[in-house]
PDB file of C-alpha atoms and ligand atoms in Angstrom:
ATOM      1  CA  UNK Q   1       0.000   0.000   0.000  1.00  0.00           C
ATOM      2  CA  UNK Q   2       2.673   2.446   0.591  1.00  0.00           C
ATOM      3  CA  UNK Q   3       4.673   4.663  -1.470  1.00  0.00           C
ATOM      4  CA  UNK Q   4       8.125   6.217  -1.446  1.00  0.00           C
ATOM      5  CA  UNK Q   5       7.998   9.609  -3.053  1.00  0.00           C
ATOM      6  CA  UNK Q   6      10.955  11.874  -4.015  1.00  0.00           C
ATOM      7  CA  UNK Q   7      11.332  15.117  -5.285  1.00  0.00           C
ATOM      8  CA  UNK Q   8      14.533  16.118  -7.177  1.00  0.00           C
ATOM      9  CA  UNK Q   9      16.015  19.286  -8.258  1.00  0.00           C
ATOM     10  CA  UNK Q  10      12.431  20.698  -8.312  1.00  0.00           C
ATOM     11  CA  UNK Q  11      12.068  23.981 -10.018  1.00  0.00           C
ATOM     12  CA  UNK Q  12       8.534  25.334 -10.178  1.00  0.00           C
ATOM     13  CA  UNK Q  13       7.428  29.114 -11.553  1.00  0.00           C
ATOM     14  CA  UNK Q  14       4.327  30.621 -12.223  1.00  0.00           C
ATOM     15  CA  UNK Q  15       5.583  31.872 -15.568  1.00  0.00           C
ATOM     16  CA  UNK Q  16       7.643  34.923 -14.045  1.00  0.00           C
ATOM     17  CA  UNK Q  17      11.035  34.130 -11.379  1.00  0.00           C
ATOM     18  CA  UNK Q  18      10.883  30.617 -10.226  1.00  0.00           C
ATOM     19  CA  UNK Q  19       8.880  30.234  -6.556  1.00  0.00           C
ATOM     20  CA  UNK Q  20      10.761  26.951  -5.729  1.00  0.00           C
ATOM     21  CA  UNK Q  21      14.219  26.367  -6.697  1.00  0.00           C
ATOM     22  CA  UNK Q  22      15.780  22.857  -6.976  1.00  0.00           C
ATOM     23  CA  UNK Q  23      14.168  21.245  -3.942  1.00  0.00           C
ATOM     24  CA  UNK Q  24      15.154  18.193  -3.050  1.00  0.00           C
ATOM     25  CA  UNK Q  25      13.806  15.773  -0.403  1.00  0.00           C
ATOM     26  CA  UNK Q  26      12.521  12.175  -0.333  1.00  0.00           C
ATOM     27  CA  UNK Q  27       9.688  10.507   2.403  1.00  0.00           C
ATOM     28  CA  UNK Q  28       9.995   6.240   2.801  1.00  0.00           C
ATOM     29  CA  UNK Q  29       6.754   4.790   2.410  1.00  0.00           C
ATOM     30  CA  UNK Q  30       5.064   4.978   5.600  1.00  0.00           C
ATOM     31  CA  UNK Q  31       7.366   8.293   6.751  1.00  0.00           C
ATOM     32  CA  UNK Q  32       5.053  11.267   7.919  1.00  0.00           C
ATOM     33  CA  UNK Q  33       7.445  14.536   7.175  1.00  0.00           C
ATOM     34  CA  UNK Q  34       6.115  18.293   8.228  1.00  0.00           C
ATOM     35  CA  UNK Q  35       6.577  20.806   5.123  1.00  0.00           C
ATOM     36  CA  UNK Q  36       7.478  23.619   7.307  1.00  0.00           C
ATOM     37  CA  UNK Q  37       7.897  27.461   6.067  1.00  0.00           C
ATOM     38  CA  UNK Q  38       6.725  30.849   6.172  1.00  0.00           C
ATOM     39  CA  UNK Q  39       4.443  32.422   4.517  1.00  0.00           C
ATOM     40  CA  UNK Q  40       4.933  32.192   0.681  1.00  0.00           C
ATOM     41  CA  UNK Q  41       7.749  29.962   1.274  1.00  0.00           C
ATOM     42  CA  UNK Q  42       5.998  27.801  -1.461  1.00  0.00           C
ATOM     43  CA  UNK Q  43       4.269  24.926   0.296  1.00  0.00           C
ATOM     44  CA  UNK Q  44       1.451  25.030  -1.437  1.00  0.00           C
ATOM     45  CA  UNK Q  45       3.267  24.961  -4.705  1.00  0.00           C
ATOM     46  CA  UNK Q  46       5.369  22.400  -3.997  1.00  0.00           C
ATOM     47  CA  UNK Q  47       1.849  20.202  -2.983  1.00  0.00           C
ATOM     48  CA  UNK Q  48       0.123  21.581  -6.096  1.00  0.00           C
ATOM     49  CA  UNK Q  49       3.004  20.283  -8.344  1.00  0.00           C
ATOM     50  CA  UNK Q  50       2.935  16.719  -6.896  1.00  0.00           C
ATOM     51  CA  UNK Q  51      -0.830  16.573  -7.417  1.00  0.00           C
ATOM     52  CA  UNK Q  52      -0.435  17.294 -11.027  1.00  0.00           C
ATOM     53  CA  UNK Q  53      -1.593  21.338 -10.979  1.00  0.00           C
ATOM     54  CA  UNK Q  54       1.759  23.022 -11.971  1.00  0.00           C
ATOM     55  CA  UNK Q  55       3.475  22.418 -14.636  1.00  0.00           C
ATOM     56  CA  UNK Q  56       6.668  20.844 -14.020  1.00  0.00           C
ATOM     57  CA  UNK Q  57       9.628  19.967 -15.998  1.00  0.00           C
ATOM     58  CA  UNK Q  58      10.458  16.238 -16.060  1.00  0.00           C
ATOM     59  CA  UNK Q  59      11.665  13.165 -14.202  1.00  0.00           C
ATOM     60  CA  UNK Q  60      11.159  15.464 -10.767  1.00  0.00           C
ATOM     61  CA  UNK Q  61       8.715  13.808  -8.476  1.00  0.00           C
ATOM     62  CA  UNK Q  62       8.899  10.325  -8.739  1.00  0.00           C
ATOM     63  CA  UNK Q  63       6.264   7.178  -6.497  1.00  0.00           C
ATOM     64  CA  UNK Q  64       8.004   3.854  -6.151  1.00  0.00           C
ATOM     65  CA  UNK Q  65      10.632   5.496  -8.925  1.00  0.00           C
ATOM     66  CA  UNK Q  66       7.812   5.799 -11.367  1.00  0.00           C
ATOM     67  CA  UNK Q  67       7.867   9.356 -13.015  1.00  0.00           C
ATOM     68  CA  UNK Q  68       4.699  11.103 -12.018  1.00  0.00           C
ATOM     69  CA  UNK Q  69       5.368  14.121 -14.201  1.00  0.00           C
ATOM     70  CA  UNK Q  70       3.465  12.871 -17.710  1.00  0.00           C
ATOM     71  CA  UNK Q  71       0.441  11.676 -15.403  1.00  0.00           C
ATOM     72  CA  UNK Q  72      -2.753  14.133 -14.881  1.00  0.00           C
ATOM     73  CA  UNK Q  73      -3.855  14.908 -11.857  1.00  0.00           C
ATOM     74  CA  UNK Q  74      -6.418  12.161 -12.064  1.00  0.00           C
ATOM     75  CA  UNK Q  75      -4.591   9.808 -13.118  1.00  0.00           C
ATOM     76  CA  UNK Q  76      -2.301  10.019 -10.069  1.00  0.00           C
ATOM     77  CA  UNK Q  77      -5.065  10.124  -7.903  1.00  0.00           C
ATOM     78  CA  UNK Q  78      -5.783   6.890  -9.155  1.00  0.00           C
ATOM     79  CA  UNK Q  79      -2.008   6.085  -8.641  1.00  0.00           C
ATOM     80  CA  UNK Q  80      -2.978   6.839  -4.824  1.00  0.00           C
ATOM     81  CA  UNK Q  81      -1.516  10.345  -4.368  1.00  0.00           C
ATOM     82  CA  UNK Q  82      -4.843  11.548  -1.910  1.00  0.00           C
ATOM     83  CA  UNK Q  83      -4.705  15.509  -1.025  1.00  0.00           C
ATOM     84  CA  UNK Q  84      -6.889  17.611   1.303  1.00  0.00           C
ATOM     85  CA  UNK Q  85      -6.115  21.240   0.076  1.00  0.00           C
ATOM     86  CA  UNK Q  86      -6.046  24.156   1.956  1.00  0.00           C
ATOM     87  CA  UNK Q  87     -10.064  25.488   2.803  1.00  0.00           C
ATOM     88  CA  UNK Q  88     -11.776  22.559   3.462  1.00  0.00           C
ATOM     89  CA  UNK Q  89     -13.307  21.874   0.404  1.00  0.00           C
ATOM     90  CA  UNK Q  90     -16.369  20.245   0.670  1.00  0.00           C
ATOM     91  CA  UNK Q  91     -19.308  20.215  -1.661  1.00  0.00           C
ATOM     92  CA  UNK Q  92     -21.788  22.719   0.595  1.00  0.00           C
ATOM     93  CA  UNK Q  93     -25.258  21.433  -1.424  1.00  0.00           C
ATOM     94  CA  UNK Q  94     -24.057  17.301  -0.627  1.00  0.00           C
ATOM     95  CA  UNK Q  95     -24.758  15.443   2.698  1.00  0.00           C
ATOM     96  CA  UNK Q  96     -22.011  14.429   4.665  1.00  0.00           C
ATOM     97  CA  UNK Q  97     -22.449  10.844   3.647  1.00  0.00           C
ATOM     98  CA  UNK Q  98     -22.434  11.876   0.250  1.00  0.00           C
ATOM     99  CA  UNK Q  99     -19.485  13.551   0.208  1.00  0.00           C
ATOM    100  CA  UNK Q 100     -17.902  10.679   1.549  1.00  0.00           C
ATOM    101  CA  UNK Q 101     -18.615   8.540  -0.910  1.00  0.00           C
ATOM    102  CA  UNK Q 102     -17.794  11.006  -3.483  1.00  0.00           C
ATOM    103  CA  UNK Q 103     -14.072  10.301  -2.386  1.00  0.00           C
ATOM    104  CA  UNK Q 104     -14.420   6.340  -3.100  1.00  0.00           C
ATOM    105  CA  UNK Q 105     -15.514   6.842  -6.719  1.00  0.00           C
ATOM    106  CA  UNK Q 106     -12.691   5.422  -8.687  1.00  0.00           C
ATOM    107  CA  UNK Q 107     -10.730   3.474  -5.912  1.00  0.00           C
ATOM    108  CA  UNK Q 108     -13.346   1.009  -4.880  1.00  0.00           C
ATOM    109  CA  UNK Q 109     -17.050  -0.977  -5.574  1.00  0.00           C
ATOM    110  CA  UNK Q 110     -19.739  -2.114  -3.800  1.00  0.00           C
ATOM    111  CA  UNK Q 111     -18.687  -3.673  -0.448  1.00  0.00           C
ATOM    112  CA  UNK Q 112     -14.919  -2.611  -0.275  1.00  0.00           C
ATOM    113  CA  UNK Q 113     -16.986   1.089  -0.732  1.00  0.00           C
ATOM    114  CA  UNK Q 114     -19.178   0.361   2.312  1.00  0.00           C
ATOM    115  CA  UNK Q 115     -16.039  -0.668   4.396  1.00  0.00           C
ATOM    116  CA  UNK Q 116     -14.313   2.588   3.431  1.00  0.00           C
ATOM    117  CA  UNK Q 117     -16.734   4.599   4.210  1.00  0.00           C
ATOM    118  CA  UNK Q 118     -17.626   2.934   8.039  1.00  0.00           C
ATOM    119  CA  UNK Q 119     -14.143   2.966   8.742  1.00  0.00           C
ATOM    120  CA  UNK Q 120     -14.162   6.934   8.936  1.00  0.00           C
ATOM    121  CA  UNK Q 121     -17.127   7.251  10.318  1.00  0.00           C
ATOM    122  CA  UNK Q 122     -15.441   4.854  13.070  1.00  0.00           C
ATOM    123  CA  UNK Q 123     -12.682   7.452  12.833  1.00  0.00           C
ATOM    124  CA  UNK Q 124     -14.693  11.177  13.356  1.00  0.00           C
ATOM    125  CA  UNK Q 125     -17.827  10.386  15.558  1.00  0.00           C
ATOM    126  CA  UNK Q 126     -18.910  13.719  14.521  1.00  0.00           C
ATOM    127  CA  UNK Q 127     -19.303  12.611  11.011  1.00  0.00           C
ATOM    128  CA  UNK Q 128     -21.153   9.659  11.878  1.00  0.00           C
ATOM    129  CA  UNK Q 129     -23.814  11.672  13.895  1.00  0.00           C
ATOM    130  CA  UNK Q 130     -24.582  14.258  11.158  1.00  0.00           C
ATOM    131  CA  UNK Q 131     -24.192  11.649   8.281  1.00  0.00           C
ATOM    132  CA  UNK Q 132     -27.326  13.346   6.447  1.00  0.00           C
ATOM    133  CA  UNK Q 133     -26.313  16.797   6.886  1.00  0.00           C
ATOM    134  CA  UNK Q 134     -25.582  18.923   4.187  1.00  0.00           C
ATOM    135  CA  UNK Q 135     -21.928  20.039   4.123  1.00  0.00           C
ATOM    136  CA  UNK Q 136     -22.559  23.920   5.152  1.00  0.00           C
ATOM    137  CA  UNK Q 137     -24.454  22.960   8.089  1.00  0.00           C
ATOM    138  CA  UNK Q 138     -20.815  21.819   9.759  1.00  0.00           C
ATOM    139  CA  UNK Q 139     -18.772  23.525  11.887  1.00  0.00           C
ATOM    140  CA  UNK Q 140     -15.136  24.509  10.805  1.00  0.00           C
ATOM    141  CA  UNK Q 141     -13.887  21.323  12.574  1.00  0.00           C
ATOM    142  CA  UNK Q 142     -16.381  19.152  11.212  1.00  0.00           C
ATOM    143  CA  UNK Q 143     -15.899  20.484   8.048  1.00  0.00           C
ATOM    144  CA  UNK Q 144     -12.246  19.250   8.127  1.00  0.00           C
ATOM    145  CA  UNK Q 145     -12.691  16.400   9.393  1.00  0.00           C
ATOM    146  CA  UNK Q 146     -14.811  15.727   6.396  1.00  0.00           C
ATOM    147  CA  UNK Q 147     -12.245  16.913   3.996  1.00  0.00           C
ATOM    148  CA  UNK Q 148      -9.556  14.267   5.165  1.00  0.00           C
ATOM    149  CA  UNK Q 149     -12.549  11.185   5.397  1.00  0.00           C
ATOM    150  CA  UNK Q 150     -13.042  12.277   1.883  1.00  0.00           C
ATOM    151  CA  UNK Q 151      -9.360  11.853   1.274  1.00  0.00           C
ATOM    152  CA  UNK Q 152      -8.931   8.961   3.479  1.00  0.00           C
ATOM    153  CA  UNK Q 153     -11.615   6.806   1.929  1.00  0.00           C
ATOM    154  CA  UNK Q 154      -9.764   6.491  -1.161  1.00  0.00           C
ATOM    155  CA  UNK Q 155      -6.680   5.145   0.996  1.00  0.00           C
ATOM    156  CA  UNK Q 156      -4.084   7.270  -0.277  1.00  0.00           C
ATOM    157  CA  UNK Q 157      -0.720   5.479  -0.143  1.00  0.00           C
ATOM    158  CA  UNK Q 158       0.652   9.048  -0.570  1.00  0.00           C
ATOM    159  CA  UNK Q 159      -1.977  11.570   1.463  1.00  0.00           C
ATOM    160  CA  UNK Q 160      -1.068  15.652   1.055  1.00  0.00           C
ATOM    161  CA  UNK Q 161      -2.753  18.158   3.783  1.00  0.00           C
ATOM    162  CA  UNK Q 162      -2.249  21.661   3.588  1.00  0.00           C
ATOM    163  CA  UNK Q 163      -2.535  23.687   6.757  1.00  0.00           C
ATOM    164  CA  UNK Q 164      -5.678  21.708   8.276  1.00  0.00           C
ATOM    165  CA  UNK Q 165      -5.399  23.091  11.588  1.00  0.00           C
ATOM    166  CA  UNK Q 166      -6.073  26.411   9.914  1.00  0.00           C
ATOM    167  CA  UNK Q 167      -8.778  28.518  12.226  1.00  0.00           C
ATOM    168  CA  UNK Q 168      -9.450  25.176  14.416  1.00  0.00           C
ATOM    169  CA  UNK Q 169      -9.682  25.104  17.952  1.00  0.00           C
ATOM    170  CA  UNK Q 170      -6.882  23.466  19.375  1.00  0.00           C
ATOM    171  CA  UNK Q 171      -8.791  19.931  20.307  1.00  0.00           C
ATOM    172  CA  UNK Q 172      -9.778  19.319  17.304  1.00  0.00           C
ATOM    173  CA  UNK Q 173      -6.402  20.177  15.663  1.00  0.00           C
ATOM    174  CA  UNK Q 174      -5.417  17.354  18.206  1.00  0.00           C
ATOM    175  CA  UNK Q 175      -7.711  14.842  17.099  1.00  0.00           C
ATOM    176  CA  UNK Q 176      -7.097  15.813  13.439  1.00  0.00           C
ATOM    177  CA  UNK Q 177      -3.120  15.105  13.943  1.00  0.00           C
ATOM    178  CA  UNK Q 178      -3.485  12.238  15.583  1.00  0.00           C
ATOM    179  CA  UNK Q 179      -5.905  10.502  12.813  1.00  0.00           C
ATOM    180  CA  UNK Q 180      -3.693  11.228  10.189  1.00  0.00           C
ATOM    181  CA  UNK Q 181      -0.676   9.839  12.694  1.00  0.00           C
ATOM    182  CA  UNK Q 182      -1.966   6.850  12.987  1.00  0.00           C
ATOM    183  CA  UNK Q 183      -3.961   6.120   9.998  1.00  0.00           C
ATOM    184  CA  UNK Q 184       0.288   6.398   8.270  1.00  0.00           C
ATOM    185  CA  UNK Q 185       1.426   3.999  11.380  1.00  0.00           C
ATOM    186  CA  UNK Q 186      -1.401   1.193  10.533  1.00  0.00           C
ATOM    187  CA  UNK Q 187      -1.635   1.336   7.117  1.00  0.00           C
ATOM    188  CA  UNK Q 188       1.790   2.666   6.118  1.00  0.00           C
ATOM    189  CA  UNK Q 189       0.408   5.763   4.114  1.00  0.00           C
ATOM    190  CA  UNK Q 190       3.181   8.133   3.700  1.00  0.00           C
ATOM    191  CA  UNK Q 191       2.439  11.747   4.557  1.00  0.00           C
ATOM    192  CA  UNK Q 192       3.430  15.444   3.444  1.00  0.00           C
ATOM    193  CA  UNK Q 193       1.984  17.698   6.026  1.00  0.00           C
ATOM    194  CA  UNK Q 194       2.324  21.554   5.590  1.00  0.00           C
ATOM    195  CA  UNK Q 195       1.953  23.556   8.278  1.00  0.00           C
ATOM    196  CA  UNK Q 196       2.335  26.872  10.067  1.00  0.00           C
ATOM    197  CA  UNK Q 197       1.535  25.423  13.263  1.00  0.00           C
ATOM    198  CA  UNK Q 198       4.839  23.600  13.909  1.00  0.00           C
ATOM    199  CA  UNK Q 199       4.320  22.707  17.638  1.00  0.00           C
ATOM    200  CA  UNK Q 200       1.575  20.361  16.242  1.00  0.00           C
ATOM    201  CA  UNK Q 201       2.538  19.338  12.927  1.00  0.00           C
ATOM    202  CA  UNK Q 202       6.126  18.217  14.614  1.00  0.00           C
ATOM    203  CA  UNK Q 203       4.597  16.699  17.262  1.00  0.00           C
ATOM    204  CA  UNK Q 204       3.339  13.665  14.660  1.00  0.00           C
ATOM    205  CA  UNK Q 205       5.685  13.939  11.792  1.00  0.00           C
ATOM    206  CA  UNK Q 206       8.984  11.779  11.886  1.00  0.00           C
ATOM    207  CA  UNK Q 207      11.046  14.561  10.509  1.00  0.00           C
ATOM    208  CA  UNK Q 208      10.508  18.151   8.932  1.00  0.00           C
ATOM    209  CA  UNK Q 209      11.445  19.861   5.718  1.00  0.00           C
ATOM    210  CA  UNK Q 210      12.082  23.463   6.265  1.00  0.00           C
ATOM    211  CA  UNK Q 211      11.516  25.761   3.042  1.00  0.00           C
ATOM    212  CA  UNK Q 212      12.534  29.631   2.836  1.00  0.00           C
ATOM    213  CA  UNK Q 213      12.403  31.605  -0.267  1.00  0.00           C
ATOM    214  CA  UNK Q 214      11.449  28.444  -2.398  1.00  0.00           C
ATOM    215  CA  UNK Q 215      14.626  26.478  -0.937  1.00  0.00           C
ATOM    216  CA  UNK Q 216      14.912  23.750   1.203  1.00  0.00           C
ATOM    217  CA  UNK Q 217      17.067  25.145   4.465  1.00  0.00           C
ATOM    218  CA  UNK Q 218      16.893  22.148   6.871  1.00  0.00           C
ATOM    219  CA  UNK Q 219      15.853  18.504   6.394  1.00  0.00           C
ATOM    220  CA  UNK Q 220      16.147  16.790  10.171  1.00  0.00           C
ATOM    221  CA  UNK Q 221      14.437  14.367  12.591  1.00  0.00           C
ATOM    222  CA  UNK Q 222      11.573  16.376  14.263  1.00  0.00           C
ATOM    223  CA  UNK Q 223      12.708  16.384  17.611  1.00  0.00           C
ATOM    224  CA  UNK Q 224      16.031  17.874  16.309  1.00  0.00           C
ATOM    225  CA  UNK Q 225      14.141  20.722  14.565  1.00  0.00           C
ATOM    226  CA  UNK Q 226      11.895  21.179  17.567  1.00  0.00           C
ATOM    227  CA  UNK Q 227      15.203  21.554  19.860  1.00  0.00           C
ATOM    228  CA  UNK Q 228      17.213  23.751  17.366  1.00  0.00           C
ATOM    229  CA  UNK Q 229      16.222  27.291  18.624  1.00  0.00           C
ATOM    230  CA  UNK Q 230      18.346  29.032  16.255  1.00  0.00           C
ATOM    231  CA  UNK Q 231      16.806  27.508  12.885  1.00  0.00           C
ATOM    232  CA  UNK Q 232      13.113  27.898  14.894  1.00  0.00           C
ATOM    233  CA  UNK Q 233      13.904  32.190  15.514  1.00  0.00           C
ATOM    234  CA  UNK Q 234      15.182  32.222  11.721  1.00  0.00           C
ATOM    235  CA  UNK Q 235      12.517  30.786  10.012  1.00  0.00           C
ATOM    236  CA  UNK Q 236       9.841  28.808  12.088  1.00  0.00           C
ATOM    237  CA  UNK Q 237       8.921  32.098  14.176  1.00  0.00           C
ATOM    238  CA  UNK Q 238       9.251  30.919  17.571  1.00  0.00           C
TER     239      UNK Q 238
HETATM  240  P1  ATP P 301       1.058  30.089   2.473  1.00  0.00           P
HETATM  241  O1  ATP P 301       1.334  29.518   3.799  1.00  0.00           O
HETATM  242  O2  ATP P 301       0.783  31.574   2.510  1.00  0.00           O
HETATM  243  O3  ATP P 301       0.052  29.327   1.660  1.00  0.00           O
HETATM  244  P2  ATP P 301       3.115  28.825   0.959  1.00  0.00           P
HETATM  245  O4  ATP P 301       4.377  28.455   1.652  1.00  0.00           O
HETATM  246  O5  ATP P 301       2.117  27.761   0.749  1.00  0.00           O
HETATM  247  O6  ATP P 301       2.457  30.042   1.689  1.00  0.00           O
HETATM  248  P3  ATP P 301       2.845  29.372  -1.850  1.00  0.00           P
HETATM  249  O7  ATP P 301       1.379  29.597  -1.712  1.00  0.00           O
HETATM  250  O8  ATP P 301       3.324  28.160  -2.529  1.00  0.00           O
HETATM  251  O9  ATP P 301       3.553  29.471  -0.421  1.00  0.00           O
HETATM  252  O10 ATP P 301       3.466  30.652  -2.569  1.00  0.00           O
HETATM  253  C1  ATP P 301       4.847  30.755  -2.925  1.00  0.00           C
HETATM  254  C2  ATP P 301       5.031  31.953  -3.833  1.00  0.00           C
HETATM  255  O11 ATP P 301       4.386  31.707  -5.071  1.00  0.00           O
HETATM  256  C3  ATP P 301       4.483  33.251  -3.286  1.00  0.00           C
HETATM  257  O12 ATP P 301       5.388  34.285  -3.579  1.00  0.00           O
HETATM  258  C4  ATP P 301       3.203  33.433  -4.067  1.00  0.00           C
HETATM  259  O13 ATP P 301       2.908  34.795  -4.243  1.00  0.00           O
HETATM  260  C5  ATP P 301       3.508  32.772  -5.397  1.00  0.00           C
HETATM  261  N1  ATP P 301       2.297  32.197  -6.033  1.00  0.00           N
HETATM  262  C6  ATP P 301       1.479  31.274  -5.483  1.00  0.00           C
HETATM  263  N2  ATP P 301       0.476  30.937  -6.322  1.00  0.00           N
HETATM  264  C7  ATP P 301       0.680  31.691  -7.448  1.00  0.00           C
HETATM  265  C8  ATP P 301      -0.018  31.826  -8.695  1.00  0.00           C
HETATM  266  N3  ATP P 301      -1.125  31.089  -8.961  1.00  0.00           N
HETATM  267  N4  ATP P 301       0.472  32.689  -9.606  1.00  0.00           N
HETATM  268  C9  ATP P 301       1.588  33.421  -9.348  1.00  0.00           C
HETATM  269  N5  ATP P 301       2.292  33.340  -8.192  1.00  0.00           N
HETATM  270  C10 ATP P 301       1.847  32.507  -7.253  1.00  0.00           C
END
């Protein structure tokens, strides 16, 4: 189920200077690494790029050494690269339950669909109470929650989140982490988690990639980030 992902000598642009410059850093199948980083550091480009959004030149993200670069976006969905973008995109007008399922499309049938889909409501209890709710009757949290079931249903062997403790109380920003920690310890799904709240995202990633400027400035063990006060002033702002 699991996937080894790299990234080498990435160089992204949005047509003008490039935004990420040569990054290089790999995750072992199962690994769950924080994508740490300012503002604009270019997190979110570097997560758009693996899903298939950016262009990119290439032979520069590889799964399992297979080039991901002439795939679309769906098809590497398909390959098992899940995302939960920043904003909590769910589909307002669909029930909970049917935004579930809307995750499960191409990955499963019938009774390996049903399984998917009890297994998060197992995870968020939430979920499982408002089932037929439509998606803007949820809270922020619950709305989150639902955006990584949706992604989680598909079981990603490569799962993407971008800043979902974003505007969450602190609880369920707990609960969140620790879902997505051990959802990567039992089933071995490898995780890129970028964050601005590095307390949390370090306390359930096995290492972090620091980016500045679109360049990768440290690469290290989480607690090693976490205890390096100099590298936390200079560019993890605390
Ligand atoms: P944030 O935490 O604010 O989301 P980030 O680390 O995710 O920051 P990115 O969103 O990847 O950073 O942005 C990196 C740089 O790329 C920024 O300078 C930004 O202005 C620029 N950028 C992002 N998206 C685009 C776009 N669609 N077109 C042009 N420039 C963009």
């Amino acid at each position: 189920m699991s996937g080894a992902l790299a990234f080498s000598a990435l160089t992204v642009g949005y047509g003008g200077e490039p935004v990420l410059h040569e990054v290089a850093f790999a995750l072992a199948p199962g690994e769950v690494v924080a994508l740490l980083g300012a503002n604009g550091a270019g997190k979110t480009t570097l997560l758009r790029a693996l899903a298939g959004f950016v262009p990119v030149r290439e032979r520069m993200i590889t799964l399992d050494g297979r080039d991901l670069m002439r795939l679309r976006p769906e098809d590497r969905a398909r390959l098992g690269i899940g995302q939960v973008p920043e904003g909590r995109s769910v589909v307002a007008e669909l029930t909970v339950d049917e935004n579930l399922r809307l995750g499960t499309l191409w990955r499963h049938r019938g009774r390996e669909r049903e399984r998917a889909v009890a297994e998060v409501y197992d995870l968020f209890e939430p979920l499982a109470r408002r089932r037929t709710s439509d998606g803007h009757q949820l809270s922020g949290g619950e709305r989150q929650m639902l955006a990584l079931g949706r992604a989680l249903v598909s079981r990603p062997r490569v799962l993407t989140l971008d800043e979902p403790s974003l505007g969450l109380a602190p609880l369920v920003v707990a609960q969140l982490m620790a879902t997505v920690r051990d959802t990567a310890a039992r089933d071995g799904m490898t995780v890129l988690l970028a964050e601005q709240n590095v307390t949390s995202a370090l306390s359930i990633a096995d290492r972090g990639v620091v980016l500045n400027l679109g360049r990768v400035v440290a690469d290290a063990p989480a607690a090693d980030l976490s205890a390096d006060t100099a590298l936390r002033h200079a560019y993890l702002g605390f």
